[in-house]
Short mmCIF file of C-alpha atoms in Angstrom, two decimals:
data_model
loop_
_atom_site.label_atom_id
_atom_site.label_comp_id
_atom_site.label_asym_id
_atom_site.label_seq_id
_atom_site.Cartn_x
_atom_site.Cartn_y
_atom_site.Cartn_z
CA MET A 1 -133.66 3.96 69.18
CA LEU A 2 -132.69 7.11 70.97
CA ASP A 3 -135.82 7.05 73.15
CA ASP A 4 -135.08 3.41 74.09
CA ILE A 5 -131.59 4.33 75.21
CA HIS A 6 -133.03 7.34 77.04
CA ARG A 7 -135.31 5.07 79.05
CA GLN A 8 -132.51 2.61 79.81
CA LEU A 9 -130.28 5.47 80.92
CA LEU A 10 -132.90 6.73 83.37
CA LEU A 11 -133.11 3.24 84.93
CA VAL A 12 -129.40 2.76 85.11
CA LYS A 13 -128.80 6.23 86.54
CA GLU A 14 -131.34 5.47 89.23
CA ARG A 15 -129.43 2.26 90.05
CA LEU A 16 -126.15 4.21 90.05
CA ARG A 17 -127.52 6.74 92.54
CA GLU A 18 -128.90 3.81 94.61
CA LYS A 19 -125.38 2.33 94.77
CA GLU A 20 -123.91 5.66 95.85
CA LYS A 21 -126.59 5.94 98.52
CA LEU A 22 -126.03 2.41 99.81
CA GLU A 23 -122.25 3.00 99.96
CA SER A 24 -122.88 6.17 102.02
CA MET A 25 -125.31 4.38 104.34
CA LEU A 26 -122.88 1.46 104.73
CA LYS A 27 -120.11 3.80 105.73
CA GLU A 28 -122.41 5.46 108.25
CA SER A 29 -123.64 2.12 109.65
CA ARG A 30 -120.10 0.81 110.07
CA ALA A 31 -119.16 3.91 112.03
CA MET A 32 -122.27 3.57 114.20
CA LEU A 33 -121.47 -0.13 114.75
CA ALA A 34 -117.98 0.67 115.98
CA GLN A 35 -119.37 3.35 118.32
CA GLU A 36 -122.15 1.16 119.69
CA THR A 37 -119.80 -1.80 120.12
CA GLN A 38 -117.51 0.31 122.34
CA LYS A 39 -120.54 1.51 124.28
CA CYS A 40 -121.75 -2.08 124.74
CA GLN A 41 -118.32 -3.10 126.01
CA ARG A 42 -118.41 -0.27 128.57
CA HIS A 43 -121.85 -1.32 129.77
CA GLU A 44 -120.69 -4.93 130.07
CA GLN A 45 -117.76 -3.86 132.19
CA ILE A 46 -120.02 -1.80 134.46
CA LEU A 47 -122.46 -4.73 134.74
CA ASN A 48 -119.66 -7.07 135.85
CA GLU A 49 -118.52 -4.55 138.42
CA GLU A 50 -122.04 -4.14 139.78
CA LYS A 51 -122.44 -7.92 140.02
CA VAL A 52 -119.25 -8.14 142.06
CA ASP A 53 -120.65 -5.51 144.43
CA VAL A 54 -123.88 -7.49 144.91
CA ASP A 55 -121.98 -10.74 145.40
CA HIS A 56 -119.76 -9.16 148.07
CA LEU A 57 -122.75 -8.00 150.06
CA GLU A 58 -124.64 -11.31 149.73
CA GLY A 59 -121.61 -13.42 150.58
CA LEU A 60 -119.24 -13.55 153.56
CA SER A 61 -116.91 -10.88 152.26
CA LEU A 62 -115.42 -8.16 154.45
CA THR A 63 -117.78 -5.64 152.83
CA GLY A 64 -120.83 -7.75 153.72
CA ILE A 65 -119.66 -8.31 157.31
CA PHE A 66 -118.95 -4.61 157.72
CA TYR A 67 -122.44 -3.51 156.65
CA SER A 68 -123.96 -6.30 158.77
CA ILE A 69 -122.17 -4.97 161.86
CA ILE A 70 -123.35 -1.37 161.34
CA GLY A 71 -126.88 -2.57 160.52
CA THR A 72 -127.25 -1.17 157.01
CA LYS A 73 -126.53 -4.31 154.95
CA SER A 74 -130.10 -4.73 153.63
CA GLU A 75 -130.35 -1.07 152.58
CA LYS A 76 -126.97 -1.17 150.89
CA LEU A 77 -127.83 -4.46 149.19
CA GLU A 78 -131.04 -2.99 147.81
CA VAL A 79 -129.16 -0.02 146.33
CA GLU A 80 -126.56 -2.32 144.75
CA LYS A 81 -129.28 -4.55 143.29
CA GLN A 82 -130.96 -1.55 141.67
CA GLU A 83 -127.68 -0.39 140.24
CA PHE A 84 -127.03 -3.92 138.96
CA LEU A 85 -130.49 -3.97 137.33
CA ALA A 86 -129.85 -0.62 135.73
CA ALA A 87 -126.51 -1.77 134.34
CA LYS A 88 -128.09 -5.03 133.11
CA LEU A 89 -130.88 -3.22 131.23
CA LYS A 90 -128.48 -0.72 129.68
CA TYR A 91 -126.18 -3.55 128.57
CA GLU A 92 -129.06 -5.50 127.05
CA GLU A 93 -130.33 -2.35 125.24
CA SER A 94 -126.85 -1.69 123.86
CA LYS A 95 -126.43 -5.35 122.86
CA GLU A 96 -129.69 -5.25 120.92
CA ALA A 97 -128.56 -2.06 119.21
CA VAL A 98 -125.31 -3.72 118.14
CA GLN A 99 -127.24 -6.68 116.70
CA ASP A 100 -129.61 -4.35 114.83
CA ILE A 101 -126.74 -2.41 113.26
CA GLN A 102 -124.94 -5.62 112.37
CA GLN A 103 -128.02 -6.76 110.48
CA ASP A 104 -128.16 -3.36 108.71
CA VAL A 105 -124.53 -3.73 107.63
CA GLN A 106 -125.11 -7.24 106.26
CA ARG A 107 -128.21 -6.10 104.42
CA LEU A 108 -126.42 -3.12 102.82
CA GLU A 109 -123.45 -5.27 101.82
CA SER A 110 -125.80 -7.75 100.19
CA GLN A 111 -127.66 -5.04 98.30
CA LEU A 112 -124.43 -3.59 97.04
CA GLU A 113 -123.31 -6.93 95.62
CA ASN A 114 -126.25 -6.76 93.19
CA LEU A 115 -125.01 -3.38 91.87
CA ASP A 116 -121.41 -4.25 91.14
CA ASN A 117 -121.54 -3.58 87.40
CA VAL A 118 -123.84 -0.56 87.33
CA GLU A 119 -121.01 1.90 86.52
CA ASP A 120 -120.03 -0.13 83.44
CA ASP A 121 -123.66 -0.30 82.29
CA TYR A 122 -124.00 3.45 82.69
CA HIS A 123 -120.82 4.31 80.74
CA ASN A 124 -121.74 1.91 77.94
CA LEU A 125 -125.18 3.44 77.50
CA VAL A 126 -123.70 6.96 77.52
CA ALA A 127 -121.23 5.95 74.83
CA ARG A 128 -124.02 4.46 72.70
CA LYS A 129 -126.13 7.59 73.12
CA GLU A 130 -123.23 9.87 72.18
CA GLN A 131 -122.58 7.78 69.06
CA LEU A 132 -126.19 8.03 67.97
CA LEU A 133 -126.27 11.74 68.60
CA SER A 134 -123.06 12.16 66.59
CA GLN A 135 -124.57 10.21 63.68
CA ALA A 136 -127.78 12.20 63.84
CA ASN A 137 -125.84 15.48 63.68
CA HIS A 138 -128.92 17.41 64.75
CA GLN A 139 -128.77 20.69 66.65
CA VAL A 140 -131.37 19.66 69.23
CA SER A 141 -129.43 16.50 70.21
CA PRO A 142 -127.21 18.21 72.83
CA VAL A 143 -130.32 19.86 74.33
CA LEU A 144 -132.10 16.51 74.62
CA LEU A 145 -129.01 14.97 76.17
CA ASN A 146 -128.85 17.66 78.82
CA LEU A 147 -132.57 17.38 79.55
CA SER A 148 -132.26 13.62 79.88
CA GLU A 149 -129.41 13.97 82.34
CA LYS A 150 -131.37 16.50 84.37
CA LEU A 151 -134.46 14.31 84.39
CA GLY A 152 -132.46 11.32 85.56
CA ASP A 153 -131.02 13.28 88.46
CA LEU A 154 -134.41 14.67 89.46
CA GLN A 155 -136.08 11.26 89.46
CA ALA A 156 -133.29 9.84 91.58
CA ASP A 157 -133.81 12.83 94.00
CA GLN A 158 -137.52 12.02 94.12
CA LYS A 159 -136.83 8.37 95.01
CA GLU A 160 -134.46 9.31 97.81
CA LEU A 161 -136.87 11.86 99.26
CA GLN A 162 -139.79 9.44 99.12
CA GLU A 163 -137.74 6.85 100.99
CA ALA A 164 -136.76 9.47 103.60
CA VAL A 165 -140.40 10.51 104.06
CA GLU A 166 -141.51 6.89 104.47
CA ALA A 167 -138.78 6.21 107.04
CA GLY A 168 -139.64 9.40 108.87
CA GLN A 169 -143.32 8.59 109.03
CA ILE A 170 -142.61 5.14 110.50
CA ALA A 171 -140.30 6.70 113.10
CA LEU A 172 -142.94 9.33 113.93
CA ASN A 173 -145.67 6.71 114.37
CA SER A 174 -143.41 4.67 116.73
CA LEU A 175 -142.74 7.80 118.82
CA GLU A 176 -146.42 8.59 118.97
CA GLN A 177 -146.95 5.11 120.38
CA VAL A 178 -144.28 5.72 123.03
CA LYS A 179 -146.02 8.99 123.88
CA SER A 180 -149.37 7.17 124.25
CA GLU A 181 -147.92 4.55 126.61
CA LEU A 182 -146.23 7.22 128.72
CA ARG A 183 -149.39 9.31 128.93
CA SER A 184 -151.24 6.27 130.17
CA ALA A 185 -148.47 5.48 132.67
CA GLU A 186 -148.55 9.08 133.89
CA ASN A 187 -152.34 8.85 134.43
CA TRP A 188 -151.99 5.63 136.37
CA GLY A 189 -149.17 7.19 138.31
CA THR A 190 -151.43 10.04 139.39
CA TRP A 191 -153.99 7.56 140.73
CA ASP A 192 -151.12 5.64 142.41
CA MET A 193 -150.05 8.77 144.30
CA LEU A 194 -153.62 9.27 145.42
CA GLY A 195 -153.67 5.81 146.96
CA GLY A 196 -154.92 3.69 144.09
CA GLY A 197 -153.62 0.49 145.49
CA THR A 198 -151.68 -2.52 144.18
CA LEU A 199 -153.63 -2.90 140.94
CA THR A 200 -153.03 0.71 140.06
CA THR A 201 -149.30 0.32 140.70
CA LEU A 202 -149.17 -2.80 138.54
CA ALA A 203 -151.02 -1.05 135.74
CA LYS A 204 -148.54 1.84 135.83
CA HIS A 205 -145.56 -0.53 135.72
CA SER A 206 -147.13 -2.44 132.80
CA LYS A 207 -147.51 0.79 130.81
CA ILE A 208 -143.95 1.80 131.52
CA ASP A 209 -142.68 -1.62 130.37
CA ALA A 210 -144.72 -1.19 127.18
CA ALA A 211 -143.21 2.27 126.68
CA LYS A 212 -139.70 0.89 127.12
CA ARG A 213 -140.31 -1.82 124.52
CA GLN A 214 -141.73 0.69 122.10
CA ALA A 215 -138.83 3.06 122.74
CA ARG A 216 -136.39 0.35 121.63
CA PHE A 217 -138.36 -0.05 118.40
CA ALA A 218 -138.58 3.73 117.96
CA GLN A 219 -134.81 4.12 118.39
CA HIS A 220 -134.21 1.60 115.63
CA LYS A 221 -136.60 3.49 113.28
CA LEU A 222 -135.01 6.82 114.24
CA ARG A 223 -131.63 5.39 113.28
CA LYS A 224 -133.06 4.40 109.89
CA PHE A 225 -134.54 7.83 109.40
CA ARG A 226 -131.26 9.50 110.29
CA GLU A 227 -129.45 7.38 107.67
CA GLU A 228 -131.97 8.35 105.01
CA LEU A 229 -131.75 12.06 105.96
CA ALA A 230 -127.97 12.10 106.10
CA ASP A 231 -127.83 10.77 102.55
CA ALA A 232 -130.53 13.14 101.25
CA ASP A 233 -128.89 16.10 103.02
CA LYS A 234 -125.58 15.54 101.21
CA ARG A 235 -127.24 15.79 97.82
CA LEU A 236 -130.16 18.15 98.40
CA HIS A 237 -128.71 20.47 101.02
CA LEU A 238 -131.57 20.21 103.48
CA SER A 239 -131.15 22.37 106.59
CA LEU A 240 -131.68 19.51 109.04
CA ASP A 241 -129.77 20.61 112.11
CA ASP A 242 -131.77 18.32 114.38
CA ILE A 243 -130.90 14.91 112.88
CA GLY A 244 -127.86 14.37 115.05
CA GLY A 245 -130.02 14.42 118.15
CA PHE A 246 -132.10 11.42 117.17
CA SER A 247 -129.52 8.91 118.38
CA THR A 248 -129.62 10.32 121.90
CA PHE A 249 -133.34 9.79 122.41
CA ALA A 250 -133.22 6.28 123.80
CA ASP A 251 -130.17 6.98 125.96
CA TYR A 252 -132.00 9.81 127.75
CA PHE A 253 -135.21 7.91 127.84
CA PHE A 254 -133.78 4.77 129.50
CA ASP A 255 -131.56 6.73 131.89
CA GLY A 256 -134.72 8.44 133.14
CA LEU A 257 -136.81 5.27 133.63
CA ILE A 258 -134.54 2.33 134.41
CA VAL A 259 -134.09 2.76 138.14
CA ASP A 260 -136.50 5.51 139.16
CA TRP A 261 -139.48 4.13 137.29
CA MET A 262 -141.67 4.52 140.34
CA VAL A 263 -141.08 8.29 140.53
CA GLN A 264 -143.73 10.30 138.69
CA SER A 265 -141.33 13.06 137.73
CA LYS A 266 -139.17 10.53 135.83
CA ILE A 267 -142.19 9.53 133.74
CA GLN A 268 -142.82 13.21 132.97
CA SER A 269 -139.13 13.67 132.00
CA ALA A 270 -139.32 10.71 129.66
CA SER A 271 -142.47 12.18 128.15
CA ALA A 272 -140.65 15.47 127.58
CA ALA A 273 -137.84 13.68 125.80
CA CYS A 274 -140.37 11.90 123.62
CA TYR A 275 -142.20 15.12 122.74
CA GLN A 276 -138.85 16.69 121.81
CA ALA A 277 -137.98 13.79 119.51
CA ILE A 278 -141.42 14.02 117.91
CA GLY A 279 -140.89 17.70 117.23
CA LYS A 280 -137.55 17.04 115.55
CA VAL A 281 -138.99 14.30 113.36
CA GLU A 282 -141.96 16.47 112.38
CA ARG A 283 -139.72 19.36 111.35
CA ALA A 284 -137.44 17.09 109.33
CA LEU A 285 -140.44 15.44 107.67
CA SER A 286 -141.96 18.80 106.79
CA GLU A 287 -138.77 19.88 105.02
CA CYS A 288 -138.47 16.56 103.19
CA ARG A 289 -142.05 16.79 101.97
CA GLU A 290 -141.53 20.36 100.78
CA SER A 291 -138.35 19.38 98.95
CA LEU A 292 -140.22 16.41 97.43
CA ARG A 293 -143.01 18.70 96.22
CA ARG A 294 -140.46 21.01 94.54
CA THR A 295 -138.66 18.02 92.97
CA ILE A 296 -141.87 16.61 91.47
CA ALA A 297 -142.67 20.03 90.04
CA ASN A 298 -139.21 20.22 88.49
CA ILE A 299 -139.65 16.75 86.96
CA GLN A 300 -142.97 17.75 85.42
CA ALA A 301 -141.43 20.97 84.02
CA THR A 302 -138.38 19.10 82.62
CA GLU A 303 -140.59 16.43 80.96
CA SER A 304 -142.70 19.16 79.39
CA GLU A 305 -139.58 20.95 78.11
CA ARG A 306 -138.21 17.74 76.63
CA LYS A 307 -141.53 17.02 74.92
CA ARG A 308 -141.57 20.55 73.49
CA VAL A 309 -138.04 20.27 72.09
CA VAL A 310 -138.90 16.90 70.42
CA GLU A 311 -142.12 18.27 68.92
CA GLU A 312 -140.41 21.38 67.54
CA ALA A 313 -137.35 19.55 66.15
#
């Protein structure tokens, strides 16, 4: 009977920790949603302003007439169109991020609904176990209770770390793909500077577009990894100083490539930002894996100790 309650307690405690984790992630996601929504609104305002500038130059406004008279209207219009394009791409990127985070919030809220009664389940099982231990009146009972509590905590730690490692590996793989696309774009760019012709230029642009698409995906996965790390860090005290920088990766990346995509140095700068993000993820993953290894070793030691106490009782 006691072993049966012990197994039930381990499962319920895991669900209890899962609820606490989801609540923490939901709080983080809501804060990120508010921040990204404000950012999206700023980009939308800038986009509208840039559109007005283009419309003024293309129409019969005083601005357009002025630049026509001094003979620089076409040059000014080209600059304004590039600025409009940059604003449009940044707005679309931010809008996609808002939609992604909104989906995360809805998913977390739905998962939490399924864990509404987990606290009651936990307290009821603890009360039943305490009653059985009291009836048994055995000197090893408190020791077994403590070992069961410790084992439940360690197994919950293991689950959190495994989820963090999985999220980190997905983020790392996506960044490696960005790196590959940028390396290819850089190689095509070198040929382009040496007079490779139209096909070479098109190939370079195609690789940059692929890198941008992959960077959006990578940013989403980095956001997931950061959420997992933030939760694990609160409980396990990991020294992850770099995790705050994950969210800036795409901002820097897109700022470098949106307008000046034809400039080779911008491709190299984006590659440097990608390498830096990869380094941060690798360091965080390494620490998570080491913490996971220690946790598994502690679980094995605790299970052995519990078995020994039962056998010697």
